[in-house]
mmCIF file of C-alpha atoms in Angstrom:
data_model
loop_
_atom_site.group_PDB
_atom_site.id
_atom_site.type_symbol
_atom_site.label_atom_id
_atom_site.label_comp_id
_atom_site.label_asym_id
_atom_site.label_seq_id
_atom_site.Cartn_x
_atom_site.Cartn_y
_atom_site.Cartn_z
ATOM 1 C CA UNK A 199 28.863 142.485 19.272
ATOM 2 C CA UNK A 200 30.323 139.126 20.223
ATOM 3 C CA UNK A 201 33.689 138.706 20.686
ATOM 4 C CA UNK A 202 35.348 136.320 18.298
ATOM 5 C CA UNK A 203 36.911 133.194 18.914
ATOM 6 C CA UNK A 204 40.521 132.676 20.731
ATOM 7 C CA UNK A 205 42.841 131.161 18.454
ATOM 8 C CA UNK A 206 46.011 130.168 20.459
ATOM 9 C CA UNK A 207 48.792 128.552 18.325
ATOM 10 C CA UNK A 208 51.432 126.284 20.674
ATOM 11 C CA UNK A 209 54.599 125.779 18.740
ATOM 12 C CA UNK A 210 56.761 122.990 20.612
ATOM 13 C CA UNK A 211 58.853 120.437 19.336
ATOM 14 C CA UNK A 212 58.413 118.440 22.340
ATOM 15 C CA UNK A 213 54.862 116.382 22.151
ATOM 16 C CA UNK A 214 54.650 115.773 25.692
ATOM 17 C CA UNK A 215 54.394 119.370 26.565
ATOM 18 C CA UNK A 216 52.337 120.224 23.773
ATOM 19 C CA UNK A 217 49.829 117.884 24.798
ATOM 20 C CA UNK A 218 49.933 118.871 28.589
ATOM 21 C CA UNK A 219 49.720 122.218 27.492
ATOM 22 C CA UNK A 220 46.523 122.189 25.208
ATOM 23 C CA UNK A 221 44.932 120.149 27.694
ATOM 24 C CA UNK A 222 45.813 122.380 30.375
ATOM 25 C CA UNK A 223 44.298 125.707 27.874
ATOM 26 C CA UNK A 224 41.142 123.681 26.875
ATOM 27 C CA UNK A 225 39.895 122.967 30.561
ATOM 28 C CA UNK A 226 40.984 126.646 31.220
ATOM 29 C CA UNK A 227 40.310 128.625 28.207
ATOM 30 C CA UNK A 228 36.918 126.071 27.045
ATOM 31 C CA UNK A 229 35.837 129.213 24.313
ATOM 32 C CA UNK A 230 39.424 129.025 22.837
ATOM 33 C CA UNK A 231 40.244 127.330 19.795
ATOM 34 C CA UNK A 232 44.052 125.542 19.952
ATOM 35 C CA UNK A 233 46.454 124.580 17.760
ATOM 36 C CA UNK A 234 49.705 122.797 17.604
ATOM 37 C CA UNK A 235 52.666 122.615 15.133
ATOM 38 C CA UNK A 236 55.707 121.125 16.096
ATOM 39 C CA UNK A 237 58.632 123.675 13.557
ATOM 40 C CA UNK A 238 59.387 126.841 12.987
ATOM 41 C CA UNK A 239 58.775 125.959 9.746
ATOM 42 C CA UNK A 240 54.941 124.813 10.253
ATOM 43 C CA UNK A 241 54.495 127.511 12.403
ATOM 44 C CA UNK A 242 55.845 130.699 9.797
ATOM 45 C CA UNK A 243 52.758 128.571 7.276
ATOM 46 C CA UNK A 244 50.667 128.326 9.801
ATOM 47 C CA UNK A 245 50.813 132.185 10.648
ATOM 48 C CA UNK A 246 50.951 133.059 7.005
ATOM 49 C CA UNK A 247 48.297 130.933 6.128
ATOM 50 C CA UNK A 248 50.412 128.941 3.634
ATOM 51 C CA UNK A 249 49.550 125.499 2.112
ATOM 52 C CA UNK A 250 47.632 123.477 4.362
ATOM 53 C CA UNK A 251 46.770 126.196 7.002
ATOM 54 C CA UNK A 252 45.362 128.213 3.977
ATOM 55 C CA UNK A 253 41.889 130.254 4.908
ATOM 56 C CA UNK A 254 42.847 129.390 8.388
ATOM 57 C CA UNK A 255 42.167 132.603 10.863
ATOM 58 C CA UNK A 256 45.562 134.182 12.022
ATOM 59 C CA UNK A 257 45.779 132.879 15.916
ATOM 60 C CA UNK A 258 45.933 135.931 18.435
ATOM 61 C CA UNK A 259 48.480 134.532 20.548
ATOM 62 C CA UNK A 260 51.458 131.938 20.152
ATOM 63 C CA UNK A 261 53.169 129.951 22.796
ATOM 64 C CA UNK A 262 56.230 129.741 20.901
ATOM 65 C CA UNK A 263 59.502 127.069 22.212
ATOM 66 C CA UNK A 264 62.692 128.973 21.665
ATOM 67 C CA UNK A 265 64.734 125.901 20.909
ATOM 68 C CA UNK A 266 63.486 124.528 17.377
ATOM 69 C CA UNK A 267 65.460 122.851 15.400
ATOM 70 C CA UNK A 268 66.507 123.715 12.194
ATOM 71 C CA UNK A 269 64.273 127.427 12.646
ATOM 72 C CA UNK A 270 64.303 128.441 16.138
ATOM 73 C CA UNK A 271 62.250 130.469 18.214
ATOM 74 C CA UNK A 272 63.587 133.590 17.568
ATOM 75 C CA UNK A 273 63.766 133.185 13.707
ATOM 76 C CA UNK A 274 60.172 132.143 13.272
ATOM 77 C CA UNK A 275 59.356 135.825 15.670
ATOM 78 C CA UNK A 276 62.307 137.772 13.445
ATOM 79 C CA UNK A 277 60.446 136.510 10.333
ATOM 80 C CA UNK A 278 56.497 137.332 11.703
ATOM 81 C CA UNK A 279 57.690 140.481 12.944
ATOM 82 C CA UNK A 280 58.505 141.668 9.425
ATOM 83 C CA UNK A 281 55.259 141.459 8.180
ATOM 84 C CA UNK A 282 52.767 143.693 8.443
ATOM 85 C CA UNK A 283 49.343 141.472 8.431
ATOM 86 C CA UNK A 284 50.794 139.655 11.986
ATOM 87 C CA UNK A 285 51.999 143.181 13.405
ATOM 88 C CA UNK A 286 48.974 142.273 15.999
ATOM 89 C CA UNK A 287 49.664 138.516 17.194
ATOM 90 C CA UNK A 288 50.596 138.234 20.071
ATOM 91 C CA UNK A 289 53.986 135.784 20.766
ATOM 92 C CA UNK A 290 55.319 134.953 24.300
ATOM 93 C CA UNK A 291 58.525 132.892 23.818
ATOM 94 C CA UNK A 292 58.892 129.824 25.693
ATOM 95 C CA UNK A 293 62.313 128.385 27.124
ATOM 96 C CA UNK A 294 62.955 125.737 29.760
ATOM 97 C CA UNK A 295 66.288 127.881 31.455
ATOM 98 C CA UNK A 296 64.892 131.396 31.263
ATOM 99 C CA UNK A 297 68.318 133.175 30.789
ATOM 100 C CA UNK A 298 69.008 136.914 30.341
ATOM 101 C CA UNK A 299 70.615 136.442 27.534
ATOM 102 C CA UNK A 300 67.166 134.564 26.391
ATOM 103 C CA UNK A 301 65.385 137.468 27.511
ATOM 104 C CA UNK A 302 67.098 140.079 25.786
ATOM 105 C CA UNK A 303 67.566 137.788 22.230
ATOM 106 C CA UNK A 304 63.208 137.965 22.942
ATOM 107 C CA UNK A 305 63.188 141.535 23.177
ATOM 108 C CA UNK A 306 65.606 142.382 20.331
ATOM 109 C CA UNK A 307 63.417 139.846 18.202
ATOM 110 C CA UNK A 308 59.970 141.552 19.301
ATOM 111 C CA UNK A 309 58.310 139.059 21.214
ATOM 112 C CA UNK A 310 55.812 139.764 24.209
ATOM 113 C CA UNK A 311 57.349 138.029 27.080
ATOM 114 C CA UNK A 312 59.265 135.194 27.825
ATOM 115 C CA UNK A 313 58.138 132.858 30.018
ATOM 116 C CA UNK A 314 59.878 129.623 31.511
ATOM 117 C CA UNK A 315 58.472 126.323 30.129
ATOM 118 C CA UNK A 316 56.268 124.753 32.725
ATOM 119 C CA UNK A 317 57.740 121.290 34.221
ATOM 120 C CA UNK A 318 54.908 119.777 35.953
ATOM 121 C CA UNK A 319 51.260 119.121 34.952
ATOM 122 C CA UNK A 320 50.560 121.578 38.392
ATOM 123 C CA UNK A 321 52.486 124.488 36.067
ATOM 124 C CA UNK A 322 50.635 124.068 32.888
ATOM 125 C CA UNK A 323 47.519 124.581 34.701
ATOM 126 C CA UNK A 324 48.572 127.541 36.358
ATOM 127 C CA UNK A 325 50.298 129.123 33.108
ATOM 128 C CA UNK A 326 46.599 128.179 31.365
ATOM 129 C CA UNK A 327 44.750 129.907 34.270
ATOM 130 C CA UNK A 328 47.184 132.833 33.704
ATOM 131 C CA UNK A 329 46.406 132.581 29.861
ATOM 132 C CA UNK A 330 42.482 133.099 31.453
ATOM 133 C CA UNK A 331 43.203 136.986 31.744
ATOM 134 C CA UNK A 332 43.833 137.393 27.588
ATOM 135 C CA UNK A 333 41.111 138.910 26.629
ATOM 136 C CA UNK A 334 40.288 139.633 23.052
ATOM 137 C CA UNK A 335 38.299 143.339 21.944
ATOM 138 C CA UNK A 336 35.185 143.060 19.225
ATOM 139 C CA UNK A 337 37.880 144.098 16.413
ATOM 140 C CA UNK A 338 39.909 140.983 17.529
ATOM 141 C CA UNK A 339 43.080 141.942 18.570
ATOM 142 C CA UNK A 340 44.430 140.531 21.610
ATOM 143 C CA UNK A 341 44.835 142.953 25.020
ATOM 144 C CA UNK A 342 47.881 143.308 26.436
ATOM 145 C CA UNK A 343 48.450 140.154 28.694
ATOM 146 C CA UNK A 344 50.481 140.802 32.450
ATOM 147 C CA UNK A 345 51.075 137.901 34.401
ATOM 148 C CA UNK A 346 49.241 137.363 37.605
ATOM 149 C CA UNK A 347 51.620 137.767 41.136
ATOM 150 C CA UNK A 348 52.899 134.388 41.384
ATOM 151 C CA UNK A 349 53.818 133.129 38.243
ATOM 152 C CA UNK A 350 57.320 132.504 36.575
ATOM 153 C CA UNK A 351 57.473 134.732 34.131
ATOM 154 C CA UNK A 352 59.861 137.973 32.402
ATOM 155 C CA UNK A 353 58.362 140.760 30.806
#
């Protein structure tokens, strides 16, 4: 059986990193399929398959920014981790100042891992050739994803 597709969702208010980071995925990840929203709010539709996303496949991993406005990072993961149907996504929290207090806000909130933003065109390709090692099973859920020796990153 074929795997299926790997739909990546990057949440990020911030253009410029959104583009360097789908870039960075697509010449990394080529069978993946990527998305982009740029709120909390579009990305809590996008998940539930609400309005315009609707019939859309539930992505199996988000790169989600911490600092949204209006619905930040953590209240879009609060909100997904509450339902049952998204139980299985996959959410690694994004900030540009990794803090403990960051970290632990992540962990209360259920995400994955928090890793620091990447600041250089250099660090989105090596975050995307970590994001190489997330490998999918036939029944589509995503395997658990470790960072590779090397990269910035909390767990």
């Amino acid at each position: 059986m074929t795997p299926p597709e790997l739909h990546i969702l990057i949440v990020d208010d911030n253009r410029g990193d959104a583009v360097l980071l789908t870039r960075a995925l697509k010449a990394a990840l080529d069978e993946a399929v990527i998305e982009t929203v740029s709120s909390g709010e579009q990305a809590l539709q996008r998940l539930l398959g609400e309005g315009e996303f609707s019939g859309k496949p539930v992505p199996v991993l988000v790169l989600l920014d911490c600092r949204l406005p209006r619905l930040s990072g953590f209240q879009v993961l609060e909100k997904v981790r509450t339902d049952p149907a998204l139980k299985q996504v996959r959410i690694l929290l994004m900030s540009g100042l990794v803090t403990p207090e960051h970290v632990a806000e992540g962990e209360r909130c259920g995400s994955d891992g928090h890793i620091e933003k990447p600041d250089t065109p250099h660090a989105f390709d090596d975050l995307a050739q970590a994001l190489r090692g997330f490998t999918m099973d036939a029944s589509g859920r995503g395997a658990p994803f470790r960072f590779p020796d090397g990269l910035p990153h909390t767990l």
